[in-house]
PDB file of C-alpha atoms in Angstrom:
ATOM      1  CA  MET A  26      91.743  72.421 106.316  1.00  0.00           C
ATOM      2  CA  GLY A  27      90.749  72.693 102.805  1.00  0.00           C
ATOM      3  CA  PHE A  28      91.846  75.976 101.792  1.00  0.00           C
ATOM      4  CA  THR A  29      92.984  76.943  98.602  1.00  0.00           C
ATOM      5  CA  GLU A  30      95.277  79.863  97.673  1.00  0.00           C
ATOM      6  CA  ILE A  31      93.938  82.101  94.993  1.00  0.00           C
ATOM      7  CA  ASN A  32      95.730  84.976  92.685  1.00  0.00           C
ATOM      8  CA  GLY A  33      93.823  87.922  92.016  1.00  0.00           C
ATOM      9  CA  ASN A  34      93.766  91.683  92.380  1.00  0.00           C
ATOM     10  CA  LEU A  35      93.579  93.161  96.061  1.00  0.00           C
ATOM     11  CA  SER A  36      91.944  96.363  94.886  1.00  0.00           C
ATOM     12  CA  GLN A  37      89.288  97.137  92.304  1.00  0.00           C
ATOM     13  CA  SER A  38      87.861 100.143  90.897  1.00  0.00           C
ATOM     14  CA  SER A  39      84.891 101.721  92.236  1.00  0.00           C
ATOM     15  CA  PHE A  40      83.042 100.997  89.079  1.00  0.00           C
ATOM     16  CA  TRP A  41      82.575  97.378  89.224  1.00  0.00           C
ATOM     17  CA  ASN A  42      82.447  97.325  93.197  1.00  0.00           C
ATOM     18  CA  PHE A  43      79.861  99.902  93.478  1.00  0.00           C
ATOM     19  CA  ASP A  44      78.384 101.380  90.609  1.00  0.00           C
ATOM     20  CA  ALA A  45      77.858  98.142  88.385  1.00  0.00           C
ATOM     21  CA  LEU A  46      76.057  96.522  91.579  1.00  0.00           C
ATOM     22  CA  PHE A  47      73.635  99.935  91.688  1.00  0.00           C
ATOM     23  CA  THR A  48      75.057 101.161  94.874  1.00  0.00           C
ATOM     24  CA  PRO A  49      74.747 105.122  95.011  1.00  0.00           C
ATOM     25  CA  GLN A  50      77.753 107.155  94.778  1.00  0.00           C
ATOM     26  CA  ASP A  51      76.640 108.857  98.113  1.00  0.00           C
ATOM     27  CA  HIS A  52      76.100 105.706  99.667  1.00  0.00           C
ATOM     28  CA  PRO A  53      77.615 105.416 103.229  1.00  0.00           C
ATOM     29  CA  ALA A  54      79.338 102.163 102.257  1.00  0.00           C
ATOM     30  CA  ARG A  55      81.768 104.241 100.122  1.00  0.00           C
ATOM     31  CA  GLU A  56      82.901 106.577 103.029  1.00  0.00           C
ATOM     32  CA  LEU A  57      86.408 106.656 104.304  1.00  0.00           C
ATOM     33  CA  GLN A  58      85.994 104.294 107.395  1.00  0.00           C
ATOM     34  CA  ASP A  59      84.455 101.417 105.242  1.00  0.00           C
ATOM     35  CA  THR A  60      86.480 101.642 101.902  1.00  0.00           C
ATOM     36  CA  PHE A  61      90.062 102.230 101.669  1.00  0.00           C
ATOM     37  CA  TYR A  62      90.843 104.389  98.701  1.00  0.00           C
ATOM     38  CA  LEU A  63      94.459 104.312  97.354  1.00  0.00           C
ATOM     39  CA  LYS A  64      95.548 107.574  96.178  1.00  0.00           C
ATOM     40  CA  GLY A  65      96.910 108.292  92.872  1.00  0.00           C
ATOM     41  CA  LEU A  66      95.471 105.366  91.060  1.00  0.00           C
ATOM     42  CA  ASN A  67      92.409 105.532  88.920  1.00  0.00           C
ATOM     43  CA  ALA A  68      91.209 103.110  86.433  1.00  0.00           C
ATOM     44  CA  LYS A  69      92.178 103.679  82.789  1.00  0.00           C
ATOM     45  CA  GLN A  70      89.622 101.694  81.165  1.00  0.00           C
ATOM     46  CA  LEU A  71      86.869 100.864  83.386  1.00  0.00           C
ATOM     47  CA  ALA A  72      84.782  98.845  81.049  1.00  0.00           C
ATOM     48  CA  THR A  73      83.564  99.095  77.599  1.00  0.00           C
ATOM     49  CA  PRO A  74      81.613 102.381  76.525  1.00  0.00           C
ATOM     50  CA  THR A  75      78.376 100.398  76.226  1.00  0.00           C
ATOM     51  CA  GLN A  76      78.883  99.119  79.784  1.00  0.00           C
ATOM     52  CA  ILE A  77      79.630 102.612  81.122  1.00  0.00           C
ATOM     53  CA  LYS A  78      76.761 104.028  79.317  1.00  0.00           C
ATOM     54  CA  ASN A  79      74.452 101.456  80.903  1.00  0.00           C
ATOM     55  CA  VAL A  80      75.561 101.764  84.209  1.00  0.00           C
ATOM     56  CA  SER A  81      75.334 105.531  84.044  1.00  0.00           C
ATOM     57  CA  ASN A  82      71.560 105.401  82.830  1.00  0.00           C
ATOM     58  CA  ALA A  83      70.634 103.089  85.320  1.00  0.00           C
ATOM     59  CA  HIS A  84      71.931 105.263  88.076  1.00  0.00           C
ATOM     60  CA  LYS A  85      70.186 108.393  86.483  1.00  0.00           C
ATOM     61  CA  LYS A  86      66.795 106.948  86.194  1.00  0.00           C
ATOM     62  CA  GLY A  87      67.172 104.330  89.500  1.00  0.00           C
ATOM     63  CA  TRP A  88      68.714 107.043  91.816  1.00  0.00           C
ATOM     64  CA  ARG A  89      67.754 110.318  89.913  1.00  0.00           C
ATOM     65  CA  TYR A  90      71.373 112.097  90.186  1.00  0.00           C
ATOM     66  CA  TYR A  91      74.293 112.884  88.130  1.00  0.00           C
ATOM     67  CA  TRP A  92      76.476 109.911  87.863  1.00  0.00           C
ATOM     68  CA  ASP A  93      79.779 110.844  88.067  1.00  0.00           C
ATOM     69  CA  ILE A  94      82.684 108.692  86.408  1.00  0.00           C
ATOM     70  CA  GLN A  95      85.490 110.185  88.308  1.00  0.00           C
ATOM     71  CA  GLU A  96      83.988 108.799  91.296  1.00  0.00           C
ATOM     72  CA  ALA A  97      83.735 105.169  89.377  1.00  0.00           C
ATOM     73  CA  LYS A  98      87.338 105.361  88.373  1.00  0.00           C
ATOM     74  CA  LYS A  99      88.491 105.512  92.182  1.00  0.00           C
ATOM     75  CA  TRP A 100      90.498 102.379  93.212  1.00  0.00           C
ATOM     76  CA  PHE A 101      90.124 101.152  96.617  1.00  0.00           C
ATOM     77  CA  CYS A 102      91.556  98.168  98.958  1.00  0.00           C
ATOM     78  CA  GLU A 103      88.722  96.737 101.038  1.00  0.00           C
ATOM     79  CA  HIS A 104      89.201  94.666 104.292  1.00  0.00           C
ATOM     80  CA  ILE A 105      87.407  91.782 102.812  1.00  0.00           C
ATOM     81  CA  PRO A 106      88.881  89.631 100.037  1.00  0.00           C
ATOM     82  CA  LEU A 107      87.802  90.551  96.302  1.00  0.00           C
ATOM     83  CA  VAL A 108      88.588  87.130  94.825  1.00  0.00           C
ATOM     84  CA  SER A 109      86.823  83.809  95.492  1.00  0.00           C
ATOM     85  CA  PRO A 110      87.363  80.461  93.937  1.00  0.00           C
TER      86      PRO A 110
END
């Protein structure tokens, strides 16, 4: 059928899936019925300090709210694959 098995993470930090894509931290897609957060897991190293600063500044300027790094550290498992070829 043409399918290829791909190895990769089945979970991801909220930083890369939401914050880096400029999704506000109060967006409905981040609610529990759409996103399944994994308890006890937080990203230790999200990104480089420059990347974190740039994302934070973009949210502060664009959405005009305080961007919370603790929200960005949450790990989740979505119902769709996070990897692609």
